[in-house]
Coordinates of C-alpha atoms in Angstrom, one line a residue:
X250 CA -60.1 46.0 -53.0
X251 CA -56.5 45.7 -52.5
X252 CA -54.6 42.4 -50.8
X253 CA -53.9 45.0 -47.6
X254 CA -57.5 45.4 -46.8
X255 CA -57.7 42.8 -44.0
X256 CA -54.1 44.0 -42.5
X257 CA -54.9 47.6 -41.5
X258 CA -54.6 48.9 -38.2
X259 CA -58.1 48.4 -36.5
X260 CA -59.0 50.9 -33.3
X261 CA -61.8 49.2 -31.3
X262 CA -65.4 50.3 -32.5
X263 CA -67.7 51.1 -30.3
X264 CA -70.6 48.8 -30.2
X265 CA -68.7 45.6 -32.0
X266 CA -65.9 43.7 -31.3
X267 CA -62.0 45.3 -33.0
X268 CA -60.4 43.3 -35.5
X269 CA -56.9 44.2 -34.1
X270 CA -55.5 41.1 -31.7
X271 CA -52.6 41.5 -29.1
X272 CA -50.4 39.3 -27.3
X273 CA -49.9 40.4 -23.2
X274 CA -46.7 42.4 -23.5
X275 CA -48.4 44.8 -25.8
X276 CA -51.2 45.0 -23.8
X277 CA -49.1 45.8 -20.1
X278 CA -47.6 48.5 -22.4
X279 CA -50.8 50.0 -23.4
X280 CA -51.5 50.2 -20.3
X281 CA -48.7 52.0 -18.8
X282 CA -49.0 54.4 -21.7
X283 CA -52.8 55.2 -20.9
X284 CA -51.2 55.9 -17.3
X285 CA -48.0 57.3 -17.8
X286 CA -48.6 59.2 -21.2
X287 CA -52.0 59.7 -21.2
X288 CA -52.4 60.7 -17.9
X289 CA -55.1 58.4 -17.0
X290 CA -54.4 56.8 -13.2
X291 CA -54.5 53.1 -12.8
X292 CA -56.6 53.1 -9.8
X293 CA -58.9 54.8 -12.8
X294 CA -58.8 52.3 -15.2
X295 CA -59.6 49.6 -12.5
X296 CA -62.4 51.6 -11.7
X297 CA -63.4 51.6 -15.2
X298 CA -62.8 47.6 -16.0
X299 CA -64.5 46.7 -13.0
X300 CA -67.8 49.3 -13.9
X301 CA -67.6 48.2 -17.6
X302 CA -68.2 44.7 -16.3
X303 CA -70.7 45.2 -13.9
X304 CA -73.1 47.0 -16.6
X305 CA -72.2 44.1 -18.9
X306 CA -73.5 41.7 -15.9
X307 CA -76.1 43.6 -15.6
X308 CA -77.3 43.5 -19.6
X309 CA -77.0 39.9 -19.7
X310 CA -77.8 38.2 -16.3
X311 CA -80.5 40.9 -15.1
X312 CA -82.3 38.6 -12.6
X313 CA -78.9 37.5 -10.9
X314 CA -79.0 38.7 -7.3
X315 CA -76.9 35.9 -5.9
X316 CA -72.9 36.9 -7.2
X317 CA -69.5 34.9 -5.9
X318 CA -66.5 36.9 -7.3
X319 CA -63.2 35.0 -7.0
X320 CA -60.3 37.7 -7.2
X321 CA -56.4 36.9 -7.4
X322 CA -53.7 38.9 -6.1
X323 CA -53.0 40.8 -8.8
X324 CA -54.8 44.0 -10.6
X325 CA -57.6 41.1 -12.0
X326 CA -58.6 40.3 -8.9
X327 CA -58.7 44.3 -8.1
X328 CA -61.3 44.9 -11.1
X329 CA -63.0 41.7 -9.1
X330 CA -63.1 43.7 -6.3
X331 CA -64.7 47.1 -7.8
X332 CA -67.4 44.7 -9.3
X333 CA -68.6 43.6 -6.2
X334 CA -68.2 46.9 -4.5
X335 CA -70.7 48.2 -7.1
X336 CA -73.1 45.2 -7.0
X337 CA -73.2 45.4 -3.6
X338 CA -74.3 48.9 -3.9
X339 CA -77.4 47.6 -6.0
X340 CA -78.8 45.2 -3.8
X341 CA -77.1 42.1 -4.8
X342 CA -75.9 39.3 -2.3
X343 CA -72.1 39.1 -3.2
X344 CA -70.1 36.3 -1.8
X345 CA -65.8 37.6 -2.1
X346 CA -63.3 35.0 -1.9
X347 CA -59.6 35.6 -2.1
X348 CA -57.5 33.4 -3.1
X349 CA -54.2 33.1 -2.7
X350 CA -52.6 35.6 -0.1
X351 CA -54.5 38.9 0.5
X352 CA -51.2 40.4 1.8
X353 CA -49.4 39.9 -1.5
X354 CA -52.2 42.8 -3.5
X355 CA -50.7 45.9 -3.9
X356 CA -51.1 49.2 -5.7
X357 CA -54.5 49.7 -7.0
X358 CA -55.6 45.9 -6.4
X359 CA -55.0 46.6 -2.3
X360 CA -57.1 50.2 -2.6
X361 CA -59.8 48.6 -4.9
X362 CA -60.0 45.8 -1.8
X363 CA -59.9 48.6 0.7
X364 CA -62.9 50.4 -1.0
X365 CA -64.9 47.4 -0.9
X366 CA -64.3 46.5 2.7
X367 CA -65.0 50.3 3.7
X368 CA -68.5 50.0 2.1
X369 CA -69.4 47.3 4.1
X370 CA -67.7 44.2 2.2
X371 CA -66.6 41.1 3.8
X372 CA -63.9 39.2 2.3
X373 CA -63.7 35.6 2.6
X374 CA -60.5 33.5 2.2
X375 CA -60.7 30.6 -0.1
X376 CA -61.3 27.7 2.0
X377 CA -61.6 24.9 -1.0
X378 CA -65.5 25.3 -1.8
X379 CA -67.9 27.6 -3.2
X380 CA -71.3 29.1 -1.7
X381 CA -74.7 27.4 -3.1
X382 CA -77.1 28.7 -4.7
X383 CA -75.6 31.7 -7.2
X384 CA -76.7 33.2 -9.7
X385 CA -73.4 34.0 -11.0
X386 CA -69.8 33.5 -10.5
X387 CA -67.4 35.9 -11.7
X388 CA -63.7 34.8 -12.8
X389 CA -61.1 37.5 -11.1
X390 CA -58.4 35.4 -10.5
X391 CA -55.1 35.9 -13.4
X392 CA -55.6 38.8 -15.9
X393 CA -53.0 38.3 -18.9
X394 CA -49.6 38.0 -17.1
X395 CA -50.0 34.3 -16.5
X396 CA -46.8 31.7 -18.2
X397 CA -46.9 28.8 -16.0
X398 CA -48.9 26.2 -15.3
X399 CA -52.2 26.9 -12.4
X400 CA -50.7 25.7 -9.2
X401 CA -53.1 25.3 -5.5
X402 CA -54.8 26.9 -4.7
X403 CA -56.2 28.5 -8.0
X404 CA -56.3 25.0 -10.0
X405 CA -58.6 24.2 -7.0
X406 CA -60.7 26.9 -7.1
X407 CA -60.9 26.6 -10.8
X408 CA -61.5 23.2 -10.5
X409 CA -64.7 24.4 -8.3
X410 CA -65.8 26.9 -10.7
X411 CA -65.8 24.7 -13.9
X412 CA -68.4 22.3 -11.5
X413 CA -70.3 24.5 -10.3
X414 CA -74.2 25.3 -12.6
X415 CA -73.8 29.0 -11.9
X416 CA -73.2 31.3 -15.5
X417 CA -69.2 32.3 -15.1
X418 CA -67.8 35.8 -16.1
X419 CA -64.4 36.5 -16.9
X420 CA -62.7 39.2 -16.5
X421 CA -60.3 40.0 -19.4
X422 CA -59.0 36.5 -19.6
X423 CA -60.5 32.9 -18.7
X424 CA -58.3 32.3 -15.9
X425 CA -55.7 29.5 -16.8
X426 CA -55.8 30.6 -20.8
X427 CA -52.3 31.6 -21.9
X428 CA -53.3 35.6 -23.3
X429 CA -50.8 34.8 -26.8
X430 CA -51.7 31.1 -27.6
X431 CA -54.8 30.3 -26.0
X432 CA -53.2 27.2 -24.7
X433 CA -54.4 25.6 -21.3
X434 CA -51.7 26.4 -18.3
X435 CA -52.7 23.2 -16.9
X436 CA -56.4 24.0 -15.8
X437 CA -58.4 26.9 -17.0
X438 CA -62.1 28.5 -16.4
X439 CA -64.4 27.7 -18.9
X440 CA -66.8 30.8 -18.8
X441 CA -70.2 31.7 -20.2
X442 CA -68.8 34.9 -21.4
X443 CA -65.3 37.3 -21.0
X444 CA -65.3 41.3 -21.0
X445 CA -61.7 42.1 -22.2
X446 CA -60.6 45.4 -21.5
X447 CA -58.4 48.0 -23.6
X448 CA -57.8 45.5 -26.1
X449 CA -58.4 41.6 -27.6
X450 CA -56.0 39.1 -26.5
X451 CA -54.7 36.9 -29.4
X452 CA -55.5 33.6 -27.0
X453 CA -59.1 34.4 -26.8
X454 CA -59.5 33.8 -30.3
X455 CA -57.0 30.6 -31.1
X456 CA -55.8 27.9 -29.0
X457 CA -58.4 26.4 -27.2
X458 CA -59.6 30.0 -26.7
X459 CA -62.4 29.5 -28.4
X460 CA -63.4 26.5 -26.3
X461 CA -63.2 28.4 -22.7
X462 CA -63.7 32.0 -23.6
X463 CA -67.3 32.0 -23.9
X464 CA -69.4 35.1 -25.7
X465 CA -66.8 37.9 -26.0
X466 CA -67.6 41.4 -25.4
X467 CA -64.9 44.2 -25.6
X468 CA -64.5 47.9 -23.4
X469 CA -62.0 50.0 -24.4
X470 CA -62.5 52.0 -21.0
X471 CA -62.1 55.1 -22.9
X472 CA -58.2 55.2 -23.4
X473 CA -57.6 57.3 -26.2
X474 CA -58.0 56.1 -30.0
X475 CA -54.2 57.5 -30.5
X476 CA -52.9 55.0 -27.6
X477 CA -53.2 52.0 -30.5
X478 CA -50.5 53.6 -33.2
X479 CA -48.4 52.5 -30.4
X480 CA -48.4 49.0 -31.3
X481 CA -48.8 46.9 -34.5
X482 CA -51.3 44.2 -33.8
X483 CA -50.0 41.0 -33.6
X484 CA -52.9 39.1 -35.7
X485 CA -56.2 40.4 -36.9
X486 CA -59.5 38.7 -36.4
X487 CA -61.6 38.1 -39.5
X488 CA -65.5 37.2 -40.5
X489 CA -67.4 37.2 -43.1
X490 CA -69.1 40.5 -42.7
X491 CA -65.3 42.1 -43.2
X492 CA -64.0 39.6 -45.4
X493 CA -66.8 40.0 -47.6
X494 CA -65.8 43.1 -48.9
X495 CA -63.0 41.1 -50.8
X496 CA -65.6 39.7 -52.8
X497 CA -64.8 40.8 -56.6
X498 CA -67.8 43.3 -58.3
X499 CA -69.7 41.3 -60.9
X500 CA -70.1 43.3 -64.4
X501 CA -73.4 42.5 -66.1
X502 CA -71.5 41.6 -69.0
X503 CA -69.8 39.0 -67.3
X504 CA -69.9 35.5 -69.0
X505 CA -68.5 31.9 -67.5
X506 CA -65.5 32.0 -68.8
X507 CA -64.4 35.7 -67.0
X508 CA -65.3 34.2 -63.3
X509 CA -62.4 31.2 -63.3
X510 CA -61.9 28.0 -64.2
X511 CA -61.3 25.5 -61.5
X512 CA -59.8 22.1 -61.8
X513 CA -59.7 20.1 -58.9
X514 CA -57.6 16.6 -59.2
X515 CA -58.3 13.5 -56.6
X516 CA -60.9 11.1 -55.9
X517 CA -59.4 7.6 -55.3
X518 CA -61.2 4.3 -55.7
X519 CA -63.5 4.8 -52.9
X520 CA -63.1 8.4 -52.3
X521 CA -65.4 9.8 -55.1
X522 CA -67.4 12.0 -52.1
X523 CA -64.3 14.5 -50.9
X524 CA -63.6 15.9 -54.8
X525 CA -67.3 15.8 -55.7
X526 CA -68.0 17.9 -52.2
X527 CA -65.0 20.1 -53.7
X528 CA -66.4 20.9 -56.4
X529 CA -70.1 21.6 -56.3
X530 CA -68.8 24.4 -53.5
X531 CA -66.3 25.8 -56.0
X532 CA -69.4 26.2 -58.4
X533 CA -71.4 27.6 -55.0
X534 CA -68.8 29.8 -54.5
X535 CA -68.9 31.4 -57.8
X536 CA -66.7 29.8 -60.1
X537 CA -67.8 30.1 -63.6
X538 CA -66.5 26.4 -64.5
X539 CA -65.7 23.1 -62.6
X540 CA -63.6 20.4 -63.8
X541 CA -62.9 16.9 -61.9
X542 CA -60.4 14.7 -62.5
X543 CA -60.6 11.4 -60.7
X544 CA -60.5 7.9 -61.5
X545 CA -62.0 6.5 -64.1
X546 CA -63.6 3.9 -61.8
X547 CA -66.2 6.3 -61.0
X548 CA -65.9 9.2 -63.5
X549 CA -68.9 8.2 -65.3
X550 CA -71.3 8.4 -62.5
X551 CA -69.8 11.5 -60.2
X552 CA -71.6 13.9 -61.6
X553 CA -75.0 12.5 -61.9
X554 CA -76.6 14.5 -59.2
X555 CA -74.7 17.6 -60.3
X556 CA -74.6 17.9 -63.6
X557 CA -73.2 21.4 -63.8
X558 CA -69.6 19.6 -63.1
X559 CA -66.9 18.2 -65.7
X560 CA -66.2 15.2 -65.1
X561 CA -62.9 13.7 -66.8
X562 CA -61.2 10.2 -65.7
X563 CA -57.6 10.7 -65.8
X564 CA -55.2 7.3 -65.6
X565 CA -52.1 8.6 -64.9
X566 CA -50.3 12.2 -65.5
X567 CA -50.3 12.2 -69.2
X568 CA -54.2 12.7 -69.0
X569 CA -53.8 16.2 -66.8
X570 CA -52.2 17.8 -69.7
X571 CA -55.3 18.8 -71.8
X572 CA -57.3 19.4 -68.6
X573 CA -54.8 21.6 -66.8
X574 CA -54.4 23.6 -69.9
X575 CA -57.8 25.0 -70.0
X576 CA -57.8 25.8 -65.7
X577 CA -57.3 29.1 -64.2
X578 CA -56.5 27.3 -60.9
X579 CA -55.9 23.6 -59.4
X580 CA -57.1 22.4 -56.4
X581 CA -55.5 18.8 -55.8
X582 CA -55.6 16.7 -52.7
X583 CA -59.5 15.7 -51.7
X584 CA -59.2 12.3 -52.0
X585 CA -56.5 12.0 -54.0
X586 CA -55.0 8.9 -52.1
X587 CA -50.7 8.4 -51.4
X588 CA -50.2 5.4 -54.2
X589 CA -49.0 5.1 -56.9
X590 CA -52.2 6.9 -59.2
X591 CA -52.3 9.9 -56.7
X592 CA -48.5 10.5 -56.1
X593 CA -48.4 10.4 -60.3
X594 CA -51.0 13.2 -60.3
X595 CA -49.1 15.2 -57.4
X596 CA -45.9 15.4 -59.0
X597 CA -47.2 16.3 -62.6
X598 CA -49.0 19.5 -60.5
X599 CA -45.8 20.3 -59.1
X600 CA -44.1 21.1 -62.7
X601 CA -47.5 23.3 -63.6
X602 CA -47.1 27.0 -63.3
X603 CA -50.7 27.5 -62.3
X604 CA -51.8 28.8 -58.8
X605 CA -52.9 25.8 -56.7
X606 CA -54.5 24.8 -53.6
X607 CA -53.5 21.9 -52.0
X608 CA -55.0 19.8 -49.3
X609 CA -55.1 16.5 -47.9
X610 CA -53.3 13.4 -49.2
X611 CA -51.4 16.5 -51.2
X612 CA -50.3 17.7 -48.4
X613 CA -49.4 14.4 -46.9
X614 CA -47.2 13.9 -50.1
X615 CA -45.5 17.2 -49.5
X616 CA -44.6 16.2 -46.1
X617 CA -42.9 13.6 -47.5
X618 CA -40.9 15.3 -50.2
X619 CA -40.8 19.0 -48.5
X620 CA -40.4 21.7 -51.5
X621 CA -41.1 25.8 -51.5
X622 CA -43.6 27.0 -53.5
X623 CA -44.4 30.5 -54.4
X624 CA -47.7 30.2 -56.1
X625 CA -49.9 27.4 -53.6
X626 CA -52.1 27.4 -50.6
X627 CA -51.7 25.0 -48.3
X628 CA -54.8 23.9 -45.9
X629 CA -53.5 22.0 -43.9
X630 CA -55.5 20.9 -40.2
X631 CA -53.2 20.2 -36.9
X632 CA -52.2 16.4 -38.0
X633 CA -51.0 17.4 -41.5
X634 CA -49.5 20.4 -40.3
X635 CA -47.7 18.3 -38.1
X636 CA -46.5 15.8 -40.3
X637 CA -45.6 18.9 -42.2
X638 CA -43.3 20.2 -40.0
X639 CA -42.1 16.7 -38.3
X640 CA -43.6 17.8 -34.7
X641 CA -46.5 16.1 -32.9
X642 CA -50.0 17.5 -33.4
X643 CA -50.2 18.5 -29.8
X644 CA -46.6 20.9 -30.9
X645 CA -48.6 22.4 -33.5
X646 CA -52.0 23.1 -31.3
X647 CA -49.3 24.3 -28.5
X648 CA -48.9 27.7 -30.7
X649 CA -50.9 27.6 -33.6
X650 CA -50.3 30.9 -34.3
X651 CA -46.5 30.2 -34.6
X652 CA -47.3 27.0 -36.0
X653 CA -48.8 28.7 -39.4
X654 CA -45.8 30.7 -40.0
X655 CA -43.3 28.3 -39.4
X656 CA -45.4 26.6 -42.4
X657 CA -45.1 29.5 -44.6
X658 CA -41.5 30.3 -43.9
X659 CA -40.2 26.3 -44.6
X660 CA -43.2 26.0 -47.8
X661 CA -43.8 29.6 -49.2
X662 CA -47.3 30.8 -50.4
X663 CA -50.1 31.1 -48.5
X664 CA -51.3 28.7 -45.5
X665 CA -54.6 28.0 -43.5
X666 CA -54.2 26.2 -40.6
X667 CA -57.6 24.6 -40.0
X668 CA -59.3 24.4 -36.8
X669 CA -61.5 26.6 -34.6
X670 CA -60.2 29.7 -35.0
X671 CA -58.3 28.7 -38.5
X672 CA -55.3 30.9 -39.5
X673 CA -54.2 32.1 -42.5
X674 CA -50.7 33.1 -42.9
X675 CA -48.9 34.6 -45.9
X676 CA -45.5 36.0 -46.2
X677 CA -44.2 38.2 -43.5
X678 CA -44.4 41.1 -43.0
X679 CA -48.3 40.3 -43.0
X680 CA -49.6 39.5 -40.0
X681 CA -51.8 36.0 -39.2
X682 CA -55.4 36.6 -40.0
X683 CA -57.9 34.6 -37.3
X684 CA -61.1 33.7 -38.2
X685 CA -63.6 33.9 -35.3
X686 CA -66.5 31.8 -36.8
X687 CA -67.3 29.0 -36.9
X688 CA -69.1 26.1 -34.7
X689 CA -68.1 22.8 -33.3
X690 CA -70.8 20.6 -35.5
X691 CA -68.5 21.8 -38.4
X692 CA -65.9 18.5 -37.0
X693 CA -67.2 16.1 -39.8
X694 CA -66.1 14.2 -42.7
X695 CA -65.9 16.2 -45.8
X696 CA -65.7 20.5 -44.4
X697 CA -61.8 20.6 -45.5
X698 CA -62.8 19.6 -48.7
X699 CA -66.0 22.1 -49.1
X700 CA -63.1 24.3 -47.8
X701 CA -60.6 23.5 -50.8
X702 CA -63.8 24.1 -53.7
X703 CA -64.1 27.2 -51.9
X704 CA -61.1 28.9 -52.2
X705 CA -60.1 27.7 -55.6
X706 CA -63.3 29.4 -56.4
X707 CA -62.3 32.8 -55.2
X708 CA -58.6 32.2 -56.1
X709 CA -60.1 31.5 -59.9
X710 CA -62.3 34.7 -59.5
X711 CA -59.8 37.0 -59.5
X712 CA -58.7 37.1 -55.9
X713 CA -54.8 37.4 -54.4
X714 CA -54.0 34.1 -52.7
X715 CA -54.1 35.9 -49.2
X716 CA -57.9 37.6 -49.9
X717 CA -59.1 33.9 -51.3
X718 CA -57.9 32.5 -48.2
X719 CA -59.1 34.8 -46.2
X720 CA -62.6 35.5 -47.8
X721 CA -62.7 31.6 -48.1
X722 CA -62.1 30.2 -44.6
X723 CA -64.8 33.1 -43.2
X724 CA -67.7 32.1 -46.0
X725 CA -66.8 28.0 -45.0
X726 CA -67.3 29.6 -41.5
X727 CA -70.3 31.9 -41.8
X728 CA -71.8 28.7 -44.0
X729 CA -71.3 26.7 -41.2
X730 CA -72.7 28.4 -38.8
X731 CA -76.2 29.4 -40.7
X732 CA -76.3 25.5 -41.3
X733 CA -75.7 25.2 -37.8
X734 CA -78.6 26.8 -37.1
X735 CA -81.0 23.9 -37.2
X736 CA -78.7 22.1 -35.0
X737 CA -74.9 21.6 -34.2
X738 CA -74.8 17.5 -33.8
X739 CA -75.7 16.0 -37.5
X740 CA -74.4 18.7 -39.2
X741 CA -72.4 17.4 -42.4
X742 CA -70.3 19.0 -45.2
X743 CA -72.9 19.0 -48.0
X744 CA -75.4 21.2 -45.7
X745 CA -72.6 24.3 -46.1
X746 CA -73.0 23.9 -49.8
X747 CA -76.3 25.1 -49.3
X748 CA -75.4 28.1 -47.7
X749 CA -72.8 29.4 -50.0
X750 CA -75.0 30.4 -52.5
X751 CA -76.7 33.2 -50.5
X752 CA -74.0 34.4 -48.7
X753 CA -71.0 34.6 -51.8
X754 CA -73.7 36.6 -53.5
X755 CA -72.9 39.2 -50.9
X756 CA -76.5 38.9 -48.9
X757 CA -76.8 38.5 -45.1
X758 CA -73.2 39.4 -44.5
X759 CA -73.9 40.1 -40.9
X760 CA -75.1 37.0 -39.4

């Protein structure tokens, strides 16, 4: 499997979610090209949002009977109207609202709104409450053309949908989610679930997307497969039942020595757990030997649970020599410290010619002597990216996605920006890849440096910096998640590790 495998062009699927992510402009022009190329009216593809929704409903609230749609002015709130024109066809008890100014819908949005009222709708104007008692609200208000901040009345009546207990649909887009960034425009709707049409937006996936989007599900509305070679996606979403495949074929005549050597440097006084966690999941992982260096404070000990580990205590640089001679790949950072033992240890690595992946304090003494490396892979998560880049962390969650490749252009190689929805980024012209695993019990002590053993692992297995990022931050995720399942709170690092084994062996892929 070549480095390119996660960076083709990906049409939607039918049944499953694309891998192909797009920021608004390219979406507005797929959809003048489905109606101006294609032929396909936009009164049609309202029609078509608004039914693709309604079945969705349907499937997975299909006691609901009680719905309040909130529409916009614009062609969101139009597909808001054709759902309720169709619910109410069903039987269903649908409660309109409009906010902001009816008289401001045009085009399809104002004939969608005048096919609802002719079947017997009522429209009601947003009067700063919702009804009681619903089964289900669904979000109308802003497809993917919001930039500003949510002014009155729709931060109101977002306001009252976020406290209402009612389930929430979207309708493309949360409504107050930036489409490109997935940052927060002030307020925003945070759903149960979001049907996006004709393509993924790149927000629902990074950001705090993944915080307000809810389940996803994807309709394509039947635009034509050839309508996508218009546009290069501007990221593509990974998980470990695609990222999987990067997974090198084990010969049966493999021995230790032909699946890596990984030495992984760090472990201050005091921080023996973050390299020991680093390295049992580069042996979970597959690597065919471990090394630690650490501190010879506790280098006699850190191995006595796992005993498959090397354990060396190194003093000062002159120690790594020997060590890093034998390694296929270094992993320094998890632990390491910023005085005078770990900074030592940093700038030896630096003069190495090995491939590296570096993480933590390493990162934090990059920051504070910035250098370009060709051969690394950074990890950094939103504080060190932003000591990184000498912006606040609230810059760096702003854009994330811009964020990671204004890491790789100052500091070369490959980067992973940690977080939900982590993004690896290597040189351009290849696009961001966004992982969409990954839970929130995964915010402990210790996953970055799980996360570090990891990819070392893969790196020393044969894998191209991109595909070991890339296959590692989607098995950290997929880990996570199957840990996850006997419960989110109390999760900790050490209950991935148990995962790994399973799912790096290529088994149970598909979660």
């Amino acid at each position: 499997m070549t480095h390119s495998h996660l960076d083709q062009r990906i049409l939607p699927e039918t049944g499953r979610l694309p891998y192909a992510l797009y920021r608004a402009e390219q979406v507005q022009r797929f959809d003048h090209l489905a109606s101006g190329y294609f032929g396909i009216p936009e009164r049609e593809l309202m029609e078509r949002a608004g039914a693709s929704a309604y079945r969705f409903l349907r499937q997975r609230w299909p006691d609901a009977r009680h719905l309040c749609v909130l529409t916009g002015i614009g062609n969101n709130g139009g597909d808001g109207y054709v759902l309720a024109r169709l619910a109410r066809g069903e039987g269903c008890t649908v409660d309109l609202i409009q906010v902001g100014d009816p008289q401001r819908l045009q085009g399809p949005a104002a004939e969608s709104r005048d096919a609802y009222c002719a079947a017997g709708g009522k429209v009601d104007i947003w009067s700063g409450s919702l009804p009681r008692g619903l089964d289900l609200c669904v979000d109308a208000l802003f497809g993917t053309g919001l930039t500003r901040p949510v002014g009155d009345p729709f931060a109101a009546a977002i306001a009252a949908l976020n406290e209402q207990q009612a389930p929430i649909l979207a309708l493309d887009l949360p409504s107050g989610l930036h489409a490109d960034t997935g940052e927060v425009m002030g307020i925003a709707a945070r759903v149960t679930a979001t049907i996006s049409f004709i393509a993924l937006k790149l927000g629902l996936f990074v950001g705090s997307g993944p915080e307000y989007r809810g389940e996803v599900q994807f309709s394509g509305l039947g635009v034509p497969a050839r309508l996508y070679a218009s546009e290069i996606a501007a990221a593509v979403r990974s998980d470990w039942a695609r990222a999987s495949t990067l997974l090198p074929h084990r010969s049966p005549l493999m021995h230790k020595g032909d699946c890596g050597h990984v030495l992984i440097i760090g472990g201050a006084p005091g921080m023996a757990g973050a390299v020991r966690l680093a390295g049992e999941a580069a042996l979970r992982a597959g690597a065919g030997l471990v090394t630690i260096a650490t501190h010879p404070r506790h280098a006699d000990w850190l191995n006595l649970a796992r005993p498959e580990l090397m354990v060396q205590g190194v003093m000062d640089a002159r120690d790594l020599e020997p060590l890093s001679a034998r390694a296929d790949v270094i992993a320094i950072g998890p632990g390491l410290g910023q005085d005078a033992w770990g900074r030592g240890l940093w700038e030896k690595v630096c003069t190495l010619a090995h491939p590296l992946v570096v993480d933590a304090d390493a990162l934090n003494l990059l920051a504070a002597s910035p250098m370009n490396g060709p051969d690394w892979l950074l990890t950094p998560h939103p504080g060190e990216a932003a000591r990184l880049l000498g912006v606040s962390t609230a810059e760096v969650q702003r854009d994330r996605v811009v964020a990671a490749q204004t890491l790789q252009a100052h500091f070369g190689g490959v980067i992973v920006l940690k977080g939900a929805g982590s993004i690896v980024q290597a040189n351009p012209p290849r696009r961001p890849v966004v992982c969409s695993q990954g839970n929130p019990g995964m915010a402990t002590a210790g996953m970055g440096d799980v996360l570090t053993g990891i990819i070392a692992a893969l790196r020393a297995q044969g894998l191209a910096a991109e595909d070991a990022a890339c296959a590692g931050v989607c098995l950290h995720a997929a880990a996570g998640d199957r840990a996850a399942a006997s419960g989110e709170r109390g999760l900790i690092a050490s209950d991935l590790i148990a995962e790994l084994r399973t799912l790096a062996d290529g088994q149970d892929a598909v979660l």
